[in-house]
Coordinates of C-alpha atoms and ligand atoms in Angstrom, one line a residue:
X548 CA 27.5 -12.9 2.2
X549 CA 30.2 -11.2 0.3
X550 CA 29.5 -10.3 -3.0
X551 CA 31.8 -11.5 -5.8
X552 CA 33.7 -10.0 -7.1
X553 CA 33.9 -10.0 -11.3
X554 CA 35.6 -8.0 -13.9
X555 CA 36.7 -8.5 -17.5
X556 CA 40.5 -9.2 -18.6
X557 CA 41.8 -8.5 -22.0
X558 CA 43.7 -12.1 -22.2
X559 CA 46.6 -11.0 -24.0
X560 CA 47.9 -8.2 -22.3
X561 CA 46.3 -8.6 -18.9
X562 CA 44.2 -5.3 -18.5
X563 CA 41.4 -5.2 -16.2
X564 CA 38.1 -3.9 -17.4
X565 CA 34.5 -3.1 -14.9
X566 CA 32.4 -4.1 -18.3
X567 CA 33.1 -5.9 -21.6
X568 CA 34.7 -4.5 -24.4
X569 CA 35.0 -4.8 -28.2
X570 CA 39.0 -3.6 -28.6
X571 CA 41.1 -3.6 -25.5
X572 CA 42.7 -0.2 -25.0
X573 CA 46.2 -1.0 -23.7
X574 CA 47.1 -3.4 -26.4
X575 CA 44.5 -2.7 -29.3
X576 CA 43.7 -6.3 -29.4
X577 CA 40.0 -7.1 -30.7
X578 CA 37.5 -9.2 -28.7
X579 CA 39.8 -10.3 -26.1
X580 CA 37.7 -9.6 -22.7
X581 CA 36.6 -13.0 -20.7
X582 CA 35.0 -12.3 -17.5
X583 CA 36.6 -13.8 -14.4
X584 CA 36.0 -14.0 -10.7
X585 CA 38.6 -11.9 -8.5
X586 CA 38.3 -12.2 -4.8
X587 CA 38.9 -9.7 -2.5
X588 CA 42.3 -11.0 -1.2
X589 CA 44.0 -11.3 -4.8
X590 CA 44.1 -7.5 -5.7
X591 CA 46.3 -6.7 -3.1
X592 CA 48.6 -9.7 -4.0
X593 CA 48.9 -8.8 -7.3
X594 CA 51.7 -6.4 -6.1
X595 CA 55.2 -7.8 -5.4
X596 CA 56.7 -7.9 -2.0
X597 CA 58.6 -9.7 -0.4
X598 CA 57.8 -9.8 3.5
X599 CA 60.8 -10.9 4.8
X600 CA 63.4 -9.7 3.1
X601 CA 64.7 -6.8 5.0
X602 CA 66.2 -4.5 2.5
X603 CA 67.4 -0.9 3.0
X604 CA 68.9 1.1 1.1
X605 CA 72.8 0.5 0.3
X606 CA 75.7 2.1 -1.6
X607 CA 76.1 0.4 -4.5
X608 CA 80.1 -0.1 -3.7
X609 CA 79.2 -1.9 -0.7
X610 CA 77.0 -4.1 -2.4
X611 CA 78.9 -7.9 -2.4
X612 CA 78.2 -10.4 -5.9
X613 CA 78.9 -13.2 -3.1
X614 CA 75.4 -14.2 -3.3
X615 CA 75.2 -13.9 -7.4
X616 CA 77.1 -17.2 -7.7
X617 CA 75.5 -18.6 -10.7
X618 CA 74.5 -22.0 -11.0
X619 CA 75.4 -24.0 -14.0
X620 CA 72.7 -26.5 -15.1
X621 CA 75.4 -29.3 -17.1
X622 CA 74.7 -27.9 -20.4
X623 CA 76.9 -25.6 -22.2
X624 CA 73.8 -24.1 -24.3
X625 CA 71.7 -23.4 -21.8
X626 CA 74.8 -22.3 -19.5
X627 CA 75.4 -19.8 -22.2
X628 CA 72.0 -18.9 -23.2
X629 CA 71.4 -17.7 -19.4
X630 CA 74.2 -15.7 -19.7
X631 CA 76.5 -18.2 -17.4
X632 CA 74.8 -20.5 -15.4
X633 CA 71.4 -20.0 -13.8
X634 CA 71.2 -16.7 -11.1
X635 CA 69.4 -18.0 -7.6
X636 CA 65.9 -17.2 -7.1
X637 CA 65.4 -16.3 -10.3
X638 CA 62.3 -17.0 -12.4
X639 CA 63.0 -18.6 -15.9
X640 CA 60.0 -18.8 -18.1
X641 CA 59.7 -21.3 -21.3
X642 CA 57.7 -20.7 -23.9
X643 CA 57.0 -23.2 -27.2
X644 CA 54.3 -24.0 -29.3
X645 CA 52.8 -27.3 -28.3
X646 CA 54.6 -30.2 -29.0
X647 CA 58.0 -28.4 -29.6
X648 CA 60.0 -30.3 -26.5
X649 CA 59.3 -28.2 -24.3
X650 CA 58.6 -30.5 -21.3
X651 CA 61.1 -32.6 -22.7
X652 CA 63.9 -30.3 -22.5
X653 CA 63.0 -29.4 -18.5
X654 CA 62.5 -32.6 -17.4
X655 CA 66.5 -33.3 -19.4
X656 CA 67.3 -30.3 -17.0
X657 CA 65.6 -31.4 -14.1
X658 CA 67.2 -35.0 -14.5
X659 CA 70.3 -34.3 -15.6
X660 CA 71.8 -32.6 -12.8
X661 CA 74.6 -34.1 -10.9
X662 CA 74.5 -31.7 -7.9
X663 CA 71.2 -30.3 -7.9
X664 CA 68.3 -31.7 -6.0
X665 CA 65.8 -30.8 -8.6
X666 CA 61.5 -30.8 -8.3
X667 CA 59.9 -31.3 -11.5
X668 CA 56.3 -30.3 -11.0
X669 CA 53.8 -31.6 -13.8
X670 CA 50.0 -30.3 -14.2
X671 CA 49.9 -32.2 -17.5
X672 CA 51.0 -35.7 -16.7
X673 CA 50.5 -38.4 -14.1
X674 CA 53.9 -39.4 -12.5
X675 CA 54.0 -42.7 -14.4
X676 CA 53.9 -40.7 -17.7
X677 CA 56.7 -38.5 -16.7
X678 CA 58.5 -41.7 -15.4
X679 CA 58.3 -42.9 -19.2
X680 CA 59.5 -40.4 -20.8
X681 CA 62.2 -40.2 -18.2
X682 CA 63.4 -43.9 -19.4
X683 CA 62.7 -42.9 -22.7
X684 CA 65.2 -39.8 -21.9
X685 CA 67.6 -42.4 -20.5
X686 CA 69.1 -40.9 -17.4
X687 CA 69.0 -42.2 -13.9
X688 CA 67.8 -38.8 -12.3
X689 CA 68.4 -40.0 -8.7
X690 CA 68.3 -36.4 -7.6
X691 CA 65.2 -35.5 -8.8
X692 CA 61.4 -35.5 -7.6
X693 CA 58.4 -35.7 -9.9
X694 CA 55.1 -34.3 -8.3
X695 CA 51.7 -34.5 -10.5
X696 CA 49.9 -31.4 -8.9
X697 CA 47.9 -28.3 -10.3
X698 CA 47.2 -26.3 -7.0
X699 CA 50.1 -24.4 -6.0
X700 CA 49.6 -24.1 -2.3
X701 CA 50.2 -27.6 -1.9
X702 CA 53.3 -27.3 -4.6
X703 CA 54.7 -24.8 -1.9
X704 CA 54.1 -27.0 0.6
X705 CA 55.9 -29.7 -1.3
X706 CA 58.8 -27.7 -2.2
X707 CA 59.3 -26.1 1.1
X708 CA 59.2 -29.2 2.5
X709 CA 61.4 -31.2 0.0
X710 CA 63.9 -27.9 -0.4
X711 CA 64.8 -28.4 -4.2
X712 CA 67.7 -26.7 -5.8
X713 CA 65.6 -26.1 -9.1
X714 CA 62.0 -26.7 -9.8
X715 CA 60.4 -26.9 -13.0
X716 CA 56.7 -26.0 -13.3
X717 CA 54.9 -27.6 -16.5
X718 CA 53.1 -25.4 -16.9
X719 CA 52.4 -22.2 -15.5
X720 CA 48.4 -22.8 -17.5
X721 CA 47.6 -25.8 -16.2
X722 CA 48.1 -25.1 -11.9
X723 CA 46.3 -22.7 -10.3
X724 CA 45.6 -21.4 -6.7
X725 CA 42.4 -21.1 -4.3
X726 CA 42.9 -17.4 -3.7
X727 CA 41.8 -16.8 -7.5
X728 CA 38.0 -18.3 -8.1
X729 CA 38.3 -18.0 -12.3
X730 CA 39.4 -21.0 -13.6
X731 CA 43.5 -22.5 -14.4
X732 CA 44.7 -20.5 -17.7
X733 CA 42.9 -17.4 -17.2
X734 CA 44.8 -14.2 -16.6
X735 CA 44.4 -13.5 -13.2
X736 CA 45.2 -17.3 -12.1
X737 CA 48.4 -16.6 -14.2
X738 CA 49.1 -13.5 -12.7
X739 CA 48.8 -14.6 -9.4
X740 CA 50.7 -18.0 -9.5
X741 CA 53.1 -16.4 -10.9
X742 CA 53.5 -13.6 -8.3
X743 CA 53.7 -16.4 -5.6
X744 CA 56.3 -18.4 -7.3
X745 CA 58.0 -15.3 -8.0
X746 CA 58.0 -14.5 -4.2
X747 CA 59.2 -18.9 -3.5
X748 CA 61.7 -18.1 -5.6
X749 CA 63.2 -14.7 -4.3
X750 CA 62.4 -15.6 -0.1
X751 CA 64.2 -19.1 -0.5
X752 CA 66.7 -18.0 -3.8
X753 CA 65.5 -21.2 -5.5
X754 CA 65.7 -20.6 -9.0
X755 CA 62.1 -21.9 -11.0
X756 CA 61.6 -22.4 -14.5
X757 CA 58.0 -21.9 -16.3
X758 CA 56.4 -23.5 -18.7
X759 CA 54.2 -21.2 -20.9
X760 CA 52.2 -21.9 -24.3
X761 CA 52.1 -20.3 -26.5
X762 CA 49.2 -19.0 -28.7
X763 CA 48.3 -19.1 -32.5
X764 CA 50.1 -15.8 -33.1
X765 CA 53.0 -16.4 -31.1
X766 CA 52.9 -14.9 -28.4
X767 CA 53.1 -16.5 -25.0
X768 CA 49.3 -17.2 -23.7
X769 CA 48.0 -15.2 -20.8
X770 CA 49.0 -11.8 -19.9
X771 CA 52.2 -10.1 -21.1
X772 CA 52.2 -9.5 -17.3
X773 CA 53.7 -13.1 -16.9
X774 CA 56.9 -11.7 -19.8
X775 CA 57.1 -8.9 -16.9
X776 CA 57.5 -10.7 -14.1
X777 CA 60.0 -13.5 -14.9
X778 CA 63.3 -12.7 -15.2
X779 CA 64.6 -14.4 -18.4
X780 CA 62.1 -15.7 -20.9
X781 CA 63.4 -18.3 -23.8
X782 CA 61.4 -19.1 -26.5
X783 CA 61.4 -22.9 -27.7
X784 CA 60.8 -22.4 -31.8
X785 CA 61.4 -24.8 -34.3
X786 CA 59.7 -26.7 -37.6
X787 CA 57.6 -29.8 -36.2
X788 CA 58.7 -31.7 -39.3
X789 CA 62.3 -30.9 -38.8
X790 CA 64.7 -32.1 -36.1
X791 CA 66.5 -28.7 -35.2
X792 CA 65.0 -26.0 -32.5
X793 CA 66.4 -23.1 -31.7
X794 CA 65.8 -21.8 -27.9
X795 CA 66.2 -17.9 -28.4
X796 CA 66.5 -15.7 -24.9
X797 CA 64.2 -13.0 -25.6
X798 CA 64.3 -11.2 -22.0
X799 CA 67.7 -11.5 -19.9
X800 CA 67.8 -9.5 -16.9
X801 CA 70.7 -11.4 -16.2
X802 CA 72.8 -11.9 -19.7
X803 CA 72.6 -10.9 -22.9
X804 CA 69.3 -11.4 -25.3
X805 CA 71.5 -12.5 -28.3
X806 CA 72.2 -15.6 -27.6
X807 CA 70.5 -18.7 -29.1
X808 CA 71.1 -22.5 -28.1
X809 CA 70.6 -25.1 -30.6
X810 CA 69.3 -28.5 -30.4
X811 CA 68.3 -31.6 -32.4
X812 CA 65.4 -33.9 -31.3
X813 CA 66.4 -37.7 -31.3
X814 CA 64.4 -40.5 -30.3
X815 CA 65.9 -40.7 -26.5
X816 CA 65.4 -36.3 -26.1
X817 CA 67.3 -33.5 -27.2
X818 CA 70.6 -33.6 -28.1
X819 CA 72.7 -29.9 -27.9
X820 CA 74.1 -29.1 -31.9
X821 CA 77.8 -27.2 -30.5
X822 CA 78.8 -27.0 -34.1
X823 CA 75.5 -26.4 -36.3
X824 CA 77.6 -25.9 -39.5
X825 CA 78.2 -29.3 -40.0
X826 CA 74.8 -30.4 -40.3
X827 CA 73.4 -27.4 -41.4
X828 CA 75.7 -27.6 -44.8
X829 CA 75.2 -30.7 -46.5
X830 CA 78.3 -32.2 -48.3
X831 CA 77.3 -33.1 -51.9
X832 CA 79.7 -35.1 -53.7
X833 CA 79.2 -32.7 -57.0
X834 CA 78.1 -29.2 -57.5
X835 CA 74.7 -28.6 -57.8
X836 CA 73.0 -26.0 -59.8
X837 CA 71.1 -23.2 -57.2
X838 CA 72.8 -24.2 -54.3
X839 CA 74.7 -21.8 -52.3
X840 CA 76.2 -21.4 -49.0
X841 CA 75.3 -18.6 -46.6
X842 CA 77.8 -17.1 -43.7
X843 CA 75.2 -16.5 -41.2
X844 CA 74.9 -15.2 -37.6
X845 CA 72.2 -15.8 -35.2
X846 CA 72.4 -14.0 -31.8
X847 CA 75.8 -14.2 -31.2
X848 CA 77.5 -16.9 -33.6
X849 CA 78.3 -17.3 -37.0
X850 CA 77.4 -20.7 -38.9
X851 CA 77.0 -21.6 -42.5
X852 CA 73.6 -22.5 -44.0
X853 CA 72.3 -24.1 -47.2
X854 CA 70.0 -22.3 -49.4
X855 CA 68.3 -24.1 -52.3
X856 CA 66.5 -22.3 -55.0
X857 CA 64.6 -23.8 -57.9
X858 CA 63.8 -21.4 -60.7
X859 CA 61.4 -23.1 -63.5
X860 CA 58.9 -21.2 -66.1
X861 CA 55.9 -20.7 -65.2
X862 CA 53.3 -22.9 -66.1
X863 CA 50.5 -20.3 -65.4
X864 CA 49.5 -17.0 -65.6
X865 CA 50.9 -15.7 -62.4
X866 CA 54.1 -17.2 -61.6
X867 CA 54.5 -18.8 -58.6
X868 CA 56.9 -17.6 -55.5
X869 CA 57.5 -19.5 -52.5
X870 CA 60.0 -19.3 -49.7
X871 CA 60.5 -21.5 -46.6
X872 CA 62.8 -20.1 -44.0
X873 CA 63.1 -16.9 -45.5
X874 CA 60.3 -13.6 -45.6
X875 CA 58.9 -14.0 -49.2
X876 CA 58.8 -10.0 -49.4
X877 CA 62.2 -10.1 -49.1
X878 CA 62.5 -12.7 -51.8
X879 CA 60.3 -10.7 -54.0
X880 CA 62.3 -7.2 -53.6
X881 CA 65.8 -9.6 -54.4
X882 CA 63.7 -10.5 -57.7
X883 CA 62.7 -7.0 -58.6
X884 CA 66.3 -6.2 -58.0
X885 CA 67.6 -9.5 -60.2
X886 CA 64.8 -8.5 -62.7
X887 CA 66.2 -4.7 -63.4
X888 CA 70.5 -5.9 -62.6
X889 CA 70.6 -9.0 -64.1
X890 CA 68.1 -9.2 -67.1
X891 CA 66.8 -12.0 -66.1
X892 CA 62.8 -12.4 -66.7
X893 CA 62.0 -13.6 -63.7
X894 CA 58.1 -12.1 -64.0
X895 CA 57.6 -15.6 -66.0
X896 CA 59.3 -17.9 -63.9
X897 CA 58.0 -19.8 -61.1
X898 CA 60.7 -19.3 -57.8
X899 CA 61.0 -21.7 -54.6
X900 CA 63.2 -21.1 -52.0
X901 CA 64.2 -23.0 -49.6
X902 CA 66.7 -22.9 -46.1
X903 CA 68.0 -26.1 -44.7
X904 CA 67.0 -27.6 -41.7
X905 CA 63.4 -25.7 -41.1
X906 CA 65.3 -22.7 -39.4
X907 CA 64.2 -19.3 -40.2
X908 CA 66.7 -16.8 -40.8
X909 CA 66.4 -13.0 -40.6
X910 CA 69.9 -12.4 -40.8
X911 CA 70.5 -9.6 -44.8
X912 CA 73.4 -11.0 -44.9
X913 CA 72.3 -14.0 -46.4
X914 CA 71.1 -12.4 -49.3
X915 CA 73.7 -12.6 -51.4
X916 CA 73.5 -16.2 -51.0
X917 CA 70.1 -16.0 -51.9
X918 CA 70.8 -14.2 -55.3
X919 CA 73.2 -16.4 -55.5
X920 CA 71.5 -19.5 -55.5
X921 CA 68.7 -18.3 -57.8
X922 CA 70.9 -17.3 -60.2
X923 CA 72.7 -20.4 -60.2
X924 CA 69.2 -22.3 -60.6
X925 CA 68.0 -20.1 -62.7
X926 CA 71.1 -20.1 -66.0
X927 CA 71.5 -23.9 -64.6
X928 CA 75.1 -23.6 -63.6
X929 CA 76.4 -24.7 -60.7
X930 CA 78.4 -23.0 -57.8
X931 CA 81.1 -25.0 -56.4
X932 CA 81.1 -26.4 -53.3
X933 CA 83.8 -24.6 -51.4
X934 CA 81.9 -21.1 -52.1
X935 CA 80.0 -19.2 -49.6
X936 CA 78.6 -15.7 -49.2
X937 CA 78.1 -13.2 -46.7
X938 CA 76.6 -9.6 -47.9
X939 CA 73.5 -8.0 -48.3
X940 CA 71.8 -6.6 -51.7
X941 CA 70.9 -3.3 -51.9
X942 CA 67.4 -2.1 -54.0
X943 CA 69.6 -1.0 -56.6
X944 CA 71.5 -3.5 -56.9
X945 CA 74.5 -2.9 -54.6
X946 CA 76.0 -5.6 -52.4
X947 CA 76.1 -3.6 -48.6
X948 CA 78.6 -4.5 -46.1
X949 CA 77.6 -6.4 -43.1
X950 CA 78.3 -6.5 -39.4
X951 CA 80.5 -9.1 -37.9
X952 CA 83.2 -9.9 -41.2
X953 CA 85.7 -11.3 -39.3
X954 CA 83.7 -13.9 -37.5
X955 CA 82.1 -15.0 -40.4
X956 CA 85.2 -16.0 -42.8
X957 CA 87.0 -17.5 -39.6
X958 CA 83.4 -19.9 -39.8
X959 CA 84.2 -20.1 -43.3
X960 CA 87.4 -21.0 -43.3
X961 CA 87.0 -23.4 -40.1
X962 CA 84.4 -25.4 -42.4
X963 CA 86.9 -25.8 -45.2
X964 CA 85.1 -23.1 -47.4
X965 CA 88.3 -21.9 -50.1
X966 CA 86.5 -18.3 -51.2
X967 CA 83.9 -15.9 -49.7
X968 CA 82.1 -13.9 -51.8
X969 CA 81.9 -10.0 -49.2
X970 CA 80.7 -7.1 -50.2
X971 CA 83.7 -4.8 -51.3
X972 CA 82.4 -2.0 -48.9
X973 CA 83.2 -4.3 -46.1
X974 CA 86.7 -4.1 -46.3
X975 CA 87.3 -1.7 -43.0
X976 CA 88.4 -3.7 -40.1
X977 CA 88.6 -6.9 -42.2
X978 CA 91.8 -9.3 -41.3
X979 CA 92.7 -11.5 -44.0
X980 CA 96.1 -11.1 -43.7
X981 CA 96.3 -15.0 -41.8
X982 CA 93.6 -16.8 -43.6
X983 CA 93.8 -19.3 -46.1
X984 CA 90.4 -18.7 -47.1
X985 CA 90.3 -16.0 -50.3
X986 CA 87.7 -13.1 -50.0
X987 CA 86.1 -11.9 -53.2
X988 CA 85.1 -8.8 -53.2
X989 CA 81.7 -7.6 -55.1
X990 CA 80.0 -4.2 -55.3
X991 CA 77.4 -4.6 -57.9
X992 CA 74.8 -7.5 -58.7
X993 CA 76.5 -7.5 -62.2
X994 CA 80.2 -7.8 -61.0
X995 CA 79.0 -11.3 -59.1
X996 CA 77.6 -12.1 -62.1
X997 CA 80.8 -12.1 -63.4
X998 CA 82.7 -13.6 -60.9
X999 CA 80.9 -16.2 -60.0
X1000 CA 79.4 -18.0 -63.4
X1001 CA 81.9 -15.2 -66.2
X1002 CA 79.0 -13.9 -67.6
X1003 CA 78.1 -10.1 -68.5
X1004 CA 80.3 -7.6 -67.8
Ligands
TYD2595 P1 57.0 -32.4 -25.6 O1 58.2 -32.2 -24.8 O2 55.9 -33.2 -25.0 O3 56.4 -31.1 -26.2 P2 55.7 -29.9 -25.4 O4 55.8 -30.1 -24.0 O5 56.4 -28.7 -25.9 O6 54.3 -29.9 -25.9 O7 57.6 -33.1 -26.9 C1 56.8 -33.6 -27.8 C2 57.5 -34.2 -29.0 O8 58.8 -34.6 -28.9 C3 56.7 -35.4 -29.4 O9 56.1 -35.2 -30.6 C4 57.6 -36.6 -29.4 C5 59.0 -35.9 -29.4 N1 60.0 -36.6 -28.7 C6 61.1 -37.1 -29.3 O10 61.2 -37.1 -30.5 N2 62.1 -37.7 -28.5 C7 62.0 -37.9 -27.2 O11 62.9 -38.4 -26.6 C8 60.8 -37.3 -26.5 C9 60.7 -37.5 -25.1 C10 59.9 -36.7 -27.3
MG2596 MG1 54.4 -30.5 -22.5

């Protein structure tokens, strides 16, 4: 009898080990090894290739795009997020914490295509489930299959059988295939169903998209081998208790990793948000104190974004500090900075912030809306509605220039915003020359003091 075969894998990063050990060496992780069971046929597997694709070597001028025609999936975000359209035979993977949407949003794909004959393969849910939330999604789906399966040789068999223009896989932890013995969700079964629908997708250019989890620290459970072998991964984030996710590209071998698609989650699925400013940016009748409206850009477009600060004394000792949406280190150094600039004695004040609608934002240039907004709390004045800001705030004080100006105000100005407060450095390249909208131009903490509620100076 042939002995089996067992050997240790780091489960984050995929690296194979004879023995246990404390600290993986290839990704410095700390008690990551779990022994699995490889059979003999699986190491040789492991490595791409795909038997009957004859390639040889070509010029690269002879090489023809005819076959690169890109399919679009009926959905302008995701169209755009893939970089125009989905490529053939490529391999999309999906990441999302669990209970983000993320089977939601592939079994909208799957069902809402028109012209593709789509497979949505489920290892999570029987085929009635998927059939309610289908209703519940409202779409008739007449070109779509549902299969509840978790071994992926009879998957194949399905799909070569039933010839799909798109299958979903949901998700890539929960199927698994007889060639590996160690058990669904463990690295090597990844690694290897992902191989073979890797090699599905490429032999019969049907593109596939992969459902992955993702684990307490964010990153997307199993190997990093599975971010390697897909072509485009997306990641699915988003506040449970809000209603707005953000579906980031975060690997694009075929478009650009700046773009971000944005969606709201209603009771009958998700809904794409084309214009995010207008919901983003609430419209208060009256001005209220430490409000203020950030220019913003994520990936590759600009929208406006509340921030809310509250600024109280301190009942305690230590003050308390508190940011949602924004890195609170960031919030403390734009105190330090208010502290020494502005004279205000923040050290025995209690500060919350707070971004609207649960998204996170790691864009400087909203700091100036931050100080903003703190200030405004903070001397209780209010900044009027039609303001919004776009700079960043140096350590000592100095409001920086940012990338992207022009974009920005034209946002502005789209949304009905009368003045943008820019940093004054930022005036190369700027085009004002056709816009309503008026640009005030600050260099110093002190001078927006000024400007904005006529104190100091
Ligand atoms: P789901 O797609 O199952 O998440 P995942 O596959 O990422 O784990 O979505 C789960 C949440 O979405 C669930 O809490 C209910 C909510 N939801 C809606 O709000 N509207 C809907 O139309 C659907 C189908 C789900
Ligand atoms: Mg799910």
């Amino acid at each position: 009898m042939a002995k089996i075969k067992k050997a240790y894998f780091c489960q984050n990063c995929g690296f194979e080990s004879a023995k246990w050990l404390g600290k993986c060496p290839s990704c410095g992780e700390w008690n990551s090894f779990i022994e699995e069971v490889v059979s003999k046929s699986s190491s040789n597997t492991a490595v791409v290739g795909f038997d009957n694709v004859k390639a040889r070597p070509q010029k690269i001028d002879e090489i023809s795009l005819e076959e690169q025609q890109r399919v679009s999936l009926a959905s302008g975000e995701m169209d755009r997020l893939l970089g125009g359209g989905l490529v053939p035979g490529s391999m999309v993977l999906i990441g999302g914490e669990p209970g983000i949407g993320k089977s939601t949003l592939s079994l909208q794909i799957a069902l809402k295509q028109p012209l593709l004959k789509t497979l949505y393969v489920s290892g999570e849910e029987s085929a009635q489930q998927i059939k309610l939330r289908a209703d519940r999604l409202g779409s008739n789906g007449s070109n779509c299959y549902i299969l509840a399966e978790t071994l992926l040789e009879n998957i194949l068999v399905h799909a070569r059988e039933t010839a799909p223009q798109l299958i979903v896989i949901d998700s890539i932890q929960t199927i698994y295939t007889e060639r590996v013995e160690s058990s669904p969700g463990s690295v090597s079964q990844i690694r290897e169903c992902a191989v073979m629908l890797l090699r599905y997708a490429k032999e019969t250019g049907t593109p596939v998209f992969v459902i992955g989890h993702i684990t307490k620290d964010g990153g997307i459970a199993g190997p990093k081998v599975l971010e390697h072998i897909v072509d485009v991964v997306l990641q699915f984030e988003g506040d449970n208790n809000h209603i707005y996710r953000i579906l980031r590209a975060i690997k694009n071998r075929f478009g650009s990793t700046s773009e971000i698609g944005i969606f709201e989650m209603q009771g009958n699925g998700l809904r794409e948000v084309s214009n995010p400013s207008e919901i983003l940016v609430t419209h208060h009748d009256e001005a209220l104190s430490g409000v203020s409206v950030a220019a913003m850009i994520d990936g590759m477009r600009p929208f406006l974004i509340e921030i809310q600060a509250l600024v109280s004394t301190a009942a305690y000792g230590t003050p308390q500090r508190s940011a949602t949406g924004f890195d609170a280190r960031r919030m403390n150094m734009l105190l330090a900075v208010l502290e020494k600039r502005a004279g205000f004695r923040l050290a025995v004040k209690d500060v919350f912030l707070n971004i609207a609608g649960g998204i996170r934002v790691a864009d400087p240039a909203i700091d100036l809306a931050v100080v903003s907004a703190i200030l405004s709390s903070s001397l209780d004045m209010a900044i009027p509605t039609d303001y919004c800001f776009a700079a960043e705030v140096g350590l000592s004080g100095e409001i920086r220039p940012i990338n992207r100006i022009n974009q920005r105000i034209i946002e502005a100005e789209k949304l009905g915003f009368k003045r943008i407060f820019i940093s004054k450095y930022n005036q190369k390249g700027l085009e004002l020359n056709k816009r309503k909208i008026e640009a005030i131009m600050v260099g110093k903490i002190e001078e927006l003091m000024w400007k904005l509620f006529g104190k100091g100076k």
